[in-house]
Coordinates of C-alpha atoms in Angstrom, one line a residue:
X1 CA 59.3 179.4 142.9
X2 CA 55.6 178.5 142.9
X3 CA 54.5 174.8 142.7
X4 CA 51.4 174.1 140.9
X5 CA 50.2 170.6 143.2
X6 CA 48.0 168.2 143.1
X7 CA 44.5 169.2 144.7
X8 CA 42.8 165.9 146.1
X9 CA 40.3 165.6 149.4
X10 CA 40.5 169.6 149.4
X11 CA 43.8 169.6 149.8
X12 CA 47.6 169.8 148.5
X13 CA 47.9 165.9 148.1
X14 CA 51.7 165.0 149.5
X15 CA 53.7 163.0 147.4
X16 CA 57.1 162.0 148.0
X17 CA 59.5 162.1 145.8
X18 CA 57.5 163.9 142.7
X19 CA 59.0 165.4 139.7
X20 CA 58.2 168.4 138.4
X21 CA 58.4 170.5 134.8
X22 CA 58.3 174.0 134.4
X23 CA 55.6 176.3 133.3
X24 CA 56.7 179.4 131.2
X25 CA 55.2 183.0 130.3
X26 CA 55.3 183.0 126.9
X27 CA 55.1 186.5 126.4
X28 CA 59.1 186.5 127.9
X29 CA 59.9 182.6 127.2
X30 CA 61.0 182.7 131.5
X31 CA 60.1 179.7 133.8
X32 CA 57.6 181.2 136.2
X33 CA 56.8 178.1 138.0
X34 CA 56.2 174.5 137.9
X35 CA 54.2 171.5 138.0
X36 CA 54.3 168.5 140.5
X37 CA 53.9 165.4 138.0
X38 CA 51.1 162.5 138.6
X39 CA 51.4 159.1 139.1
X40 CA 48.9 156.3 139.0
X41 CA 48.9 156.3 142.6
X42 CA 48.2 160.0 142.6
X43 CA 45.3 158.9 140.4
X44 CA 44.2 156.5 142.8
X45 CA 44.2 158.7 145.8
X46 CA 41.6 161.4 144.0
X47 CA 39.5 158.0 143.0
X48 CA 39.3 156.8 146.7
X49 CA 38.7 160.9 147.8
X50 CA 35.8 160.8 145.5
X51 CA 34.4 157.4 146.7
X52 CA 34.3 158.0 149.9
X53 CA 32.5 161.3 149.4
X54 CA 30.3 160.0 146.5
X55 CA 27.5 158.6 148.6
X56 CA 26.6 161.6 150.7
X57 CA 26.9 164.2 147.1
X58 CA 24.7 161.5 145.2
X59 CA 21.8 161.1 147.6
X60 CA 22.1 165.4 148.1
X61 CA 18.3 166.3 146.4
X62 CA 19.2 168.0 142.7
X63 CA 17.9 171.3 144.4
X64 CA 20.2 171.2 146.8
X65 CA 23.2 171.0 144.4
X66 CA 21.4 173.5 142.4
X67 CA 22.2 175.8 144.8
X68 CA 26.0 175.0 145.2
X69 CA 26.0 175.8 141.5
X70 CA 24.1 179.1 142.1
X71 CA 27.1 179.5 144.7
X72 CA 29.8 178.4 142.2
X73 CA 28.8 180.8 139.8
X74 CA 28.6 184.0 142.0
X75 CA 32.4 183.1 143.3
X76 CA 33.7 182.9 139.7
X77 CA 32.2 185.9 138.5
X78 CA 33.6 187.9 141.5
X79 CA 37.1 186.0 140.8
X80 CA 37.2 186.7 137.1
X81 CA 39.8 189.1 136.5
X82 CA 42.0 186.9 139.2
X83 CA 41.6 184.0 136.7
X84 CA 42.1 185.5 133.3
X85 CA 45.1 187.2 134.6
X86 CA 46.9 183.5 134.9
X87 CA 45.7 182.4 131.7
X88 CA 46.9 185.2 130.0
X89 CA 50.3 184.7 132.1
X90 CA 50.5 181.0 131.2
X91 CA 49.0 180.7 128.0
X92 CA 49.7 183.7 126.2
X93 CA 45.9 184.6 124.8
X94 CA 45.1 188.1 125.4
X95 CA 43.2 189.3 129.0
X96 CA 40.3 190.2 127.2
X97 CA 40.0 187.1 125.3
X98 CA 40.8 184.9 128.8
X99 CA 37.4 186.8 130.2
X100 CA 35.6 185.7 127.1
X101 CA 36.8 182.6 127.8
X102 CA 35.8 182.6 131.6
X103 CA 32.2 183.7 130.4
X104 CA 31.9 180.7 128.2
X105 CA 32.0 178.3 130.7
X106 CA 30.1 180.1 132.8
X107 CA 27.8 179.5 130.8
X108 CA 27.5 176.3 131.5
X109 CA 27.4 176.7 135.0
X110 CA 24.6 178.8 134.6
X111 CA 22.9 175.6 132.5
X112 CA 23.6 173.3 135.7
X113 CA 21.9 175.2 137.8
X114 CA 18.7 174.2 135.9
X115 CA 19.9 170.3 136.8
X116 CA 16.7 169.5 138.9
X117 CA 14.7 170.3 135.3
X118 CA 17.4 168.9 133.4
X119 CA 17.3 165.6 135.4
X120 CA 13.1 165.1 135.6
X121 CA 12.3 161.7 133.9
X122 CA 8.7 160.5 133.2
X123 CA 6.0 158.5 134.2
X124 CA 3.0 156.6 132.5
X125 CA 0.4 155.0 134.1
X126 CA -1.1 151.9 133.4
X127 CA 1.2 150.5 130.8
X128 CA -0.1 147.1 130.9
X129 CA -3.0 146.0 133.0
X130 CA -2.4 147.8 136.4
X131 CA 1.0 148.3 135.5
X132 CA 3.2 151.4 135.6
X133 CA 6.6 152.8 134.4
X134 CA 9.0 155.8 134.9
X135 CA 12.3 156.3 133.8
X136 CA 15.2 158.9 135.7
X137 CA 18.4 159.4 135.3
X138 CA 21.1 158.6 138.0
X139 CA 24.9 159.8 138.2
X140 CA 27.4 157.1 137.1
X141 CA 29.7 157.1 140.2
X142 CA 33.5 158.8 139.4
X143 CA 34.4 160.6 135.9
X144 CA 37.1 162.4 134.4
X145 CA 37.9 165.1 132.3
X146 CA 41.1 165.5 130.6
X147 CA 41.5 168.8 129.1
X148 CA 43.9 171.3 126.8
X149 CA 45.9 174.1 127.0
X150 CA 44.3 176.5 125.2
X151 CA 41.3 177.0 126.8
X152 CA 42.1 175.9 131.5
X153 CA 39.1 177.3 132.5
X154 CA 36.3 177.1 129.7
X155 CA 36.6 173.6 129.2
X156 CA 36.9 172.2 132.2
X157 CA 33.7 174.3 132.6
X158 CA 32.0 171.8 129.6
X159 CA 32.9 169.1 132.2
X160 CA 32.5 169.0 135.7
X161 CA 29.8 171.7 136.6
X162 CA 27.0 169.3 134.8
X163 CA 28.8 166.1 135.9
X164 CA 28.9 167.0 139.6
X165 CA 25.5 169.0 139.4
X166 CA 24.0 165.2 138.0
X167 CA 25.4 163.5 141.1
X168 CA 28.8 162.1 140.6
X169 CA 32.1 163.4 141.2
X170 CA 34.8 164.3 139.1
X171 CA 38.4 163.9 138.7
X172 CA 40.4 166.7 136.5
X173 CA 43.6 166.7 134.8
X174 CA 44.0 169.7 133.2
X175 CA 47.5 170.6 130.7
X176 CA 50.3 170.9 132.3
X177 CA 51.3 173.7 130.1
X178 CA 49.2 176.0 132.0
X179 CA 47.4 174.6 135.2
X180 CA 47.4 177.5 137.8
X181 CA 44.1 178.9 136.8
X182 CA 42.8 175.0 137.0
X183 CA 43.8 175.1 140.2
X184 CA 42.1 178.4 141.5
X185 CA 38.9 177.2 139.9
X186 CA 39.1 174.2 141.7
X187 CA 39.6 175.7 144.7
X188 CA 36.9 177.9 144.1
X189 CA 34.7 174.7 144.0
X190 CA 35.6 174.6 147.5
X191 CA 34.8 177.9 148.2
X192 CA 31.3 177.5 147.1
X193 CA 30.4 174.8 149.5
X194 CA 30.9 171.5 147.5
X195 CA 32.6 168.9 149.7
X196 CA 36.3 168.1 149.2
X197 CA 36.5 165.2 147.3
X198 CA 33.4 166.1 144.7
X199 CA 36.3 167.4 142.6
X200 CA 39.7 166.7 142.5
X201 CA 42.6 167.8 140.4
X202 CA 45.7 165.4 139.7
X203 CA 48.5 166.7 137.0
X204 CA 50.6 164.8 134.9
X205 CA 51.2 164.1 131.3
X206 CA 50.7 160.6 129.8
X207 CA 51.2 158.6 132.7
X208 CA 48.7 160.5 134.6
X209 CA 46.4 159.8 131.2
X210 CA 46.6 155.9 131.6
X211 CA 45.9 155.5 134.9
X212 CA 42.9 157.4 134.0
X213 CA 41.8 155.6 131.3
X214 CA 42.5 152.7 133.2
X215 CA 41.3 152.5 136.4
X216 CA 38.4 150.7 137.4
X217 CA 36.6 152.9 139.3
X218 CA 36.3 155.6 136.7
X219 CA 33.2 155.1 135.1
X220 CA 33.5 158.0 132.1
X221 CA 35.8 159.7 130.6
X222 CA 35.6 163.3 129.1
X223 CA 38.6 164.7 126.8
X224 CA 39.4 167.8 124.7
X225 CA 42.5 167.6 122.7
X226 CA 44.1 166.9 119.3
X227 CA 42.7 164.0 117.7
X228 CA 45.2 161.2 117.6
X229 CA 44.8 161.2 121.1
X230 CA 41.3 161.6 120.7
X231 CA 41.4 158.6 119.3
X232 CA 43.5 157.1 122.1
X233 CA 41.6 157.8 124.8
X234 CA 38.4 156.7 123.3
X235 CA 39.8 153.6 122.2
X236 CA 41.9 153.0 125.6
X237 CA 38.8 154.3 127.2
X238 CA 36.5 151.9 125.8
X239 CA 38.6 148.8 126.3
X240 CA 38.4 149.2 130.2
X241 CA 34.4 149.5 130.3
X242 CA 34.1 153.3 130.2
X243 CA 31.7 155.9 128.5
X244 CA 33.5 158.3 126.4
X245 CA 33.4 161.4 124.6
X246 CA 36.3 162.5 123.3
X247 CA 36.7 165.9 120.8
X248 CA 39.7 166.0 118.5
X249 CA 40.9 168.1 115.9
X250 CA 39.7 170.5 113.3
X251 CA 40.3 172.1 110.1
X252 CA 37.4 174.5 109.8
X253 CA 36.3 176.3 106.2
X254 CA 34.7 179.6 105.7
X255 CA 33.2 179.3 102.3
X256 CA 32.5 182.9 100.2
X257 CA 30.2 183.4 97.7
X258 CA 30.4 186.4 95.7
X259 CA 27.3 188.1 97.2
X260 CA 28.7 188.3 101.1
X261 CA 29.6 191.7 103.2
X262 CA 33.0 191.5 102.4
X263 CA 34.0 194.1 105.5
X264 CA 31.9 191.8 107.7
X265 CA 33.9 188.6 105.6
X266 CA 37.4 190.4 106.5
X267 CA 36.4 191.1 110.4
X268 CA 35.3 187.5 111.0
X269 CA 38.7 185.9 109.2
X270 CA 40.8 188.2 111.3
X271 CA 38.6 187.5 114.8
X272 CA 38.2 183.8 113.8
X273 CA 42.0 183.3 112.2
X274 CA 43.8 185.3 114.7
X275 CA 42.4 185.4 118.2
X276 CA 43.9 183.4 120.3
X277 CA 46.4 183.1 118.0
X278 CA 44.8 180.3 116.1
X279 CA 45.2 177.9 119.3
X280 CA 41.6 177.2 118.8
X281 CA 39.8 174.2 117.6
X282 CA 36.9 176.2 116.0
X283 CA 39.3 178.9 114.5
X284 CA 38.9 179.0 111.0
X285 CA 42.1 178.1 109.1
X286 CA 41.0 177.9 105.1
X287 CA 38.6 180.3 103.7
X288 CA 37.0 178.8 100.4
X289 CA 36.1 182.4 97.9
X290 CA 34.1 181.4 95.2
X291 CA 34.9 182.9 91.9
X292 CA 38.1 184.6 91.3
X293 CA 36.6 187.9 92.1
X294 CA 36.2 187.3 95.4
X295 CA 38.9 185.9 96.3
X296 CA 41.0 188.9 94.7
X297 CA 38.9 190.9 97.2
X298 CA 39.5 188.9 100.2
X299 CA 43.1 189.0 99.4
X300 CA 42.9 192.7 99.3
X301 CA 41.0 193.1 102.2
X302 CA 42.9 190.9 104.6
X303 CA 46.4 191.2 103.7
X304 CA 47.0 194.6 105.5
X305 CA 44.9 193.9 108.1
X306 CA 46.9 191.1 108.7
X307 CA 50.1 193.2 108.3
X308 CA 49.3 195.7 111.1
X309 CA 47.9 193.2 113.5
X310 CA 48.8 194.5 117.2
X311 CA 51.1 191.2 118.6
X312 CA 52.2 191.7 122.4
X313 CA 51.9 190.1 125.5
X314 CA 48.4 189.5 126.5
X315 CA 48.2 191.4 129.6
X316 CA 48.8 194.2 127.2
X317 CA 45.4 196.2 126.8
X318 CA 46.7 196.9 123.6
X319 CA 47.7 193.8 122.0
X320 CA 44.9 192.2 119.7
X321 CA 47.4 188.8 119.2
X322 CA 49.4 187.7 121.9
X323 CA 52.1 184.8 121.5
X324 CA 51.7 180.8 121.1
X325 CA 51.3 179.0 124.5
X326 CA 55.7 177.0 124.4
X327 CA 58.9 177.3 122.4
X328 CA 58.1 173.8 120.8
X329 CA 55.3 175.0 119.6
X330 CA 56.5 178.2 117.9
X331 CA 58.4 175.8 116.4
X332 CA 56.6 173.6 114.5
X333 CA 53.5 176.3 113.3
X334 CA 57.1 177.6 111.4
X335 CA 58.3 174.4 110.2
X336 CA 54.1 174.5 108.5
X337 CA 55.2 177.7 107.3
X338 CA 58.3 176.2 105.8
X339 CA 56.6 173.7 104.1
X340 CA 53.9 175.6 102.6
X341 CA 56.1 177.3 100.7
X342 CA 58.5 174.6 99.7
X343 CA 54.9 172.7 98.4
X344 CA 53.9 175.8 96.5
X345 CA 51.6 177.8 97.9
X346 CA 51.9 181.6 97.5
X347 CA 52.9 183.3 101.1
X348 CA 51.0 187.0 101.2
X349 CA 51.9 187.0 104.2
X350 CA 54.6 186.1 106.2
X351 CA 55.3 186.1 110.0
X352 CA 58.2 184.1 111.1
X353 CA 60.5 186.7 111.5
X354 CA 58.9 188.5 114.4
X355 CA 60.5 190.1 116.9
X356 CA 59.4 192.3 119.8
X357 CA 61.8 195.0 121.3
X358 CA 61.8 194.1 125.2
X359 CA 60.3 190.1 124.3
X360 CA 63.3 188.5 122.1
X361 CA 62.5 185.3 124.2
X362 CA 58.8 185.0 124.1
X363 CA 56.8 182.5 121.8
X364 CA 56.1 185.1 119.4
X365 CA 55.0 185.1 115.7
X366 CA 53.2 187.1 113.2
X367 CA 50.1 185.9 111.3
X368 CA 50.4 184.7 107.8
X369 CA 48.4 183.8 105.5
X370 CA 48.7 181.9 102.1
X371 CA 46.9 182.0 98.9
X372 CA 46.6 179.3 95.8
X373 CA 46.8 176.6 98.6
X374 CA 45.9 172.9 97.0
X375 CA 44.1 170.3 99.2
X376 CA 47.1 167.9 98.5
X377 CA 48.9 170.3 100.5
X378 CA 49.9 169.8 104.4
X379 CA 49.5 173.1 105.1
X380 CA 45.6 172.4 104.2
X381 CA 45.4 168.6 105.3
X382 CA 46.5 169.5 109.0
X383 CA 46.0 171.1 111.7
X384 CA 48.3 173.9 112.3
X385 CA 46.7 175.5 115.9
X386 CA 48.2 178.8 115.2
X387 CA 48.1 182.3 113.3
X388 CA 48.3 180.5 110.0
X389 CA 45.2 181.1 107.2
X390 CA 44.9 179.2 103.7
X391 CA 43.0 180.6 100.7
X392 CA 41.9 177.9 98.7
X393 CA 39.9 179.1 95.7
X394 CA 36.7 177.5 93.8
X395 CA 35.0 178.0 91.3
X396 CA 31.5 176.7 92.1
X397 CA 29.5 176.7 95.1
X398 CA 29.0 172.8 94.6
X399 CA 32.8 172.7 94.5
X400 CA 33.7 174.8 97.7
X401 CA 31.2 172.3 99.3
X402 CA 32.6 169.4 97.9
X403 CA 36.2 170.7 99.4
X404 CA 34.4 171.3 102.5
X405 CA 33.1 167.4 103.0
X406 CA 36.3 165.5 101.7
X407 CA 38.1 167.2 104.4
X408 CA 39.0 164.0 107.3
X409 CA 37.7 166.7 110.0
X410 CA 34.2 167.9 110.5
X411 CA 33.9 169.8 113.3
X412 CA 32.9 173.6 112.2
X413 CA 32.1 175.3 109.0
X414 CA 30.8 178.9 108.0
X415 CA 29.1 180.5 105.0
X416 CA 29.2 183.7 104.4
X417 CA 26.3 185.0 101.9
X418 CA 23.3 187.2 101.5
X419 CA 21.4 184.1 99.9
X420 CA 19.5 182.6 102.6
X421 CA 18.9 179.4 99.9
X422 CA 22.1 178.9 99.0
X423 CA 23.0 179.2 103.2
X424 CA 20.3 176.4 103.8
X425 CA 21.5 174.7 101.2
X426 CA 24.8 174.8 102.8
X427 CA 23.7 174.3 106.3
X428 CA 21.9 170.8 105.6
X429 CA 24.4 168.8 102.9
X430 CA 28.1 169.6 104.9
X431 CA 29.0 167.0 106.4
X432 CA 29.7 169.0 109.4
X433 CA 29.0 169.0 113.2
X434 CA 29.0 172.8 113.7
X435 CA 27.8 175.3 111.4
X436 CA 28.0 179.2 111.2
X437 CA 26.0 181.3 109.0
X438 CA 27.6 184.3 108.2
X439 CA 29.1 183.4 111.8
X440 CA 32.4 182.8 111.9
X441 CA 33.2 180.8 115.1
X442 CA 30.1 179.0 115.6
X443 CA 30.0 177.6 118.9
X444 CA 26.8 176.7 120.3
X445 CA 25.2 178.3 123.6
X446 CA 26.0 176.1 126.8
X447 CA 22.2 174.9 126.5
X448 CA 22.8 173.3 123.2
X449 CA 26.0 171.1 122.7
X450 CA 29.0 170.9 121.4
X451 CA 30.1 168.0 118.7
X452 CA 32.2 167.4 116.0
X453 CA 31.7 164.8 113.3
X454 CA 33.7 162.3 111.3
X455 CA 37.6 162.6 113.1
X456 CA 36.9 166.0 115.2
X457 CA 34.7 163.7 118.0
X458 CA 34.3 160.1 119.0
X459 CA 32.4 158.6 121.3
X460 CA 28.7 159.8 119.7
X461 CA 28.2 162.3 122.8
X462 CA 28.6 165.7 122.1
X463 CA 29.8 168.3 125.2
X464 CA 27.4 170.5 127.5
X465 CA 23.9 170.9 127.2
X466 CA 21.7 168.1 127.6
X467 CA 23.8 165.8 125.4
X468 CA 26.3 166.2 128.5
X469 CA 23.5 165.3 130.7
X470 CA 23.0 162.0 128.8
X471 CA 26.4 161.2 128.9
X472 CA 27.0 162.1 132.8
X473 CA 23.8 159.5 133.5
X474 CA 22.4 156.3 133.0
X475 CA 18.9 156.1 132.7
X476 CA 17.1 153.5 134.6
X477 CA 13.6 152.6 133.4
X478 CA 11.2 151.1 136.1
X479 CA 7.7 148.9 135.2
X480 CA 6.2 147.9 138.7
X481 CA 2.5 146.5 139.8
X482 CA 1.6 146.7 143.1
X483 CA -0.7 143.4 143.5
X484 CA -4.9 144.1 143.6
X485 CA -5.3 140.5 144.7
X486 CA -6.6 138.8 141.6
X487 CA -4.4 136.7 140.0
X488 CA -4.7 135.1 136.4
X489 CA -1.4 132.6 136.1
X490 CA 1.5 132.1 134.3
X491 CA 2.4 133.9 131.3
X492 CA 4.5 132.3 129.1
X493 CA 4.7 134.2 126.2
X494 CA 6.9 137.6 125.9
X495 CA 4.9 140.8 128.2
X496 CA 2.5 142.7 125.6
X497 CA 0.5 146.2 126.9
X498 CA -3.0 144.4 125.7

């Protein structure tokens, strides 16, 4: 059977004695391979790899690992179909959606191979009396990125092209729900001429995660994941020195007025609810109708969409839905299900009972979606990551935006309206990090950056773009005089430009 290893120096790292846990293709529920578990001392290893080859990639011009990145990209877009094929195998998400995925993050490739324009600092003359001062930004030394199932490739993509591109080196630990296509793009970093050791992959589950957060030699600390270990990794993170960035959870609202497209309002619920079978952080989970009205056309609108939804295994060209990513968590997105309607809430929709002739096993589901759900309800207050949409309906605008800032995430929004006031309107007062007008999944362009607010993201640094550039550097400000020969003494009051 396959094992999934360790990748550190360039190399399958040996390891005696290592467990391992399976990794299943949730489209049939089978064990199709497994995962060689981490240790601290695996964590160590890829640390002293990337020290050792830290010097030589930091002091490489930014032009010169432009160019790797040029490189980088052209493999991975030649390998793309070879990638999305394992996500879909190991995650579940449809092929087409795994290529969308891929093209994401290669977006942010393509933004680090801008890095020597994205690294230029500044430099002003005579700043004091024959004195001058620039500023540039230098690489911290090791980081790591710590990323989820439900996206292997794209987000480690956020991570490590724009922290190795800026000069350090990287250490990855991807899920291991679903490494294999972690560890192909990591090879391709090879492939591309970075030297072994630039980037490293270690697997593991919480152990793996402390020794990270721990470890001296780690100087930041990137993470993607559900946000009480968001929490725990910033906090953990912190205590040991580190810079941080770490993006949690979400509950995302689509808010309705009355005068929206309501085909385009029923496309983007079904693309935003659905896709990826709701295993995304910017899916949108509650849609907000204001005015009775419109959410009695929603409701019409959606439910038989929702009903003939094309669920099958994602390397099915047909299939629009494939299934959730592990039994466990087919499992709890029911036991939601169950509790929604034990608290009240009116199921339109139900998918629990799903079965597919020729994939009894897999970690299928149908969507569902309830209407009159309350915000006191768990359905609404947490995050469900899967095929699951709430209807909860206002009758103001002010009100649907009230629901929309109480909520304890903030991490994407959408309005949906032909009023470009009432969007603006909407756009500057929620409390929000990312906001979609008459978008549904609004994620920003790799040369903008991603960021959450209030529970979705701590840390204050959002992902890619040149926020990820700030948090991949320090900046180091210089003031120096080069001596004319005339001297005028001791100053002993604080340095002034006059």
């Amino acid at each position: 059977m396959k094992l999934v290893d360790h990748l550190i120096n360039g190399q399958n790292a040996d390891f005696p004695n290592l467990s391992s846990t399976p990794i299943y293709n949730p489209a049939s529920g089978e064990e199709i391979s497994r995962v060689v578990s981490g240790t601290a001392n695996c964590v160590d290893q890829a640390v002293k790899s990337a020290l050792n080859i830290f010097p030589e990639w930091s002091s490489m011009t930014p032009l010169v690992r432009s160019r790797k990145m040029f490189k980088l990209k052209e493999i991975i877009e030649l390998r793309q179909n070879e990638l999305a094929k394992l996500i879909s195998q190991e995650h579940g998400k449809t092929f087409d959606d795994a290529l969308g995925e891929i093209g994401r993050g290669l977006e942010v490739v393509e933004f680090a191979c801008g890095i020597p324009n994205h690294l230029a600092g500044n430099y002003t003359s005579n700043v004091g009396r024959s004195i001058d001062s620039w500023s540039d930004y230098q690489p911290m030394g090791i980081c790591a990125g710590i990323t989820p199932f439900n996206f292997p490739i794209m987000v480690p993509m956020w991570m490590f092209p724009v922290a190795i591109a800026c000069g350090n080196c990287f250490i990855l630990k991807p899920s291991e729900r679903d490494p294999s296509s972690t560890r192909l793009l990591s090879e391709i970093v090879l492939e591309a001429g970075i030297p072994p050791g630039v980037l490293n992959m270690v697997n593991g589950g919480k152990d793996t995660v402390d020794a990270i957060l721990q470890h001296n030699d780690i100087s930041g600390v990137s993470f993607v994941g559900s946000t009480p270990i968001a929490q725990y990794v910033y906090s953990e993170a912190a205590k040991y020195g580190k810079k941080v960035q770490a993006m949690g959870g979400a509950k995302n609202h689509m808010v309705v007025m009355p005068d929206a497209d309501m085909e385009m309002v029923g496309d983007a619920i079904m693309g935003s609810v659905f896709g990826s079978a709701g295993e995304r952080c910017m899916a949108i989970s509650v849609v907000v109708p204001v005015g009775k009205d419109t959410g009695d056309k929603i409701k019409e609108i959606v439910k038989p969409k929702i009903e003939n939804l094309k669920i099958g295994p994602g390397l099915d060209p047909d299939s629009e839905m494939g299934p959730l990513v592990t039994s466990d968590h087919l499992q709890k997105v029911k036991r939601y299900i169950d509790q929604g309607v034990d608290e009240g809430a009116d199921l339109v929709v139900d998918g629990r009972n799903l079965k597919l002739q020729g994939y009894e096993n897999g970690f299928f589901i149908g969507g569902s979606f309830f209407d009159n759900v309350t915000t006191d309800m768990s359905i609404y207050k947490e995050e469900i990551f899967g095929p699951v949409l709430s209807m909860v309906r206002a009758d103001t605008f002010d009100y649907a935006l009230d629901i929309v800032n109480k909520h304890e995430y903030g991490n994407g929004t959408a309005i949906f309206t032909s009023n470009g006031g009432v969007a603006r309107q909407f756009a500057n007062e929620c409390q929000i990090g990312m906001v979609g007008v008459n978008v549904p999944i609004p994620v920003p362009v790799a040369y903008h950056s991603f960021g959450g607010w209030k529970r979705s993201a701590f840390g204050g640094h959002g992902v890619y773009g040149m926020e990820s550039v700030r948090f991949y550097t320090r900046l180091k400000t210089v003031t120096g005089r080069w001596p004319s020969g005339q001297h005028t003494g001791a100053q002993y009051t604080f340095p002034s430009n006059s």
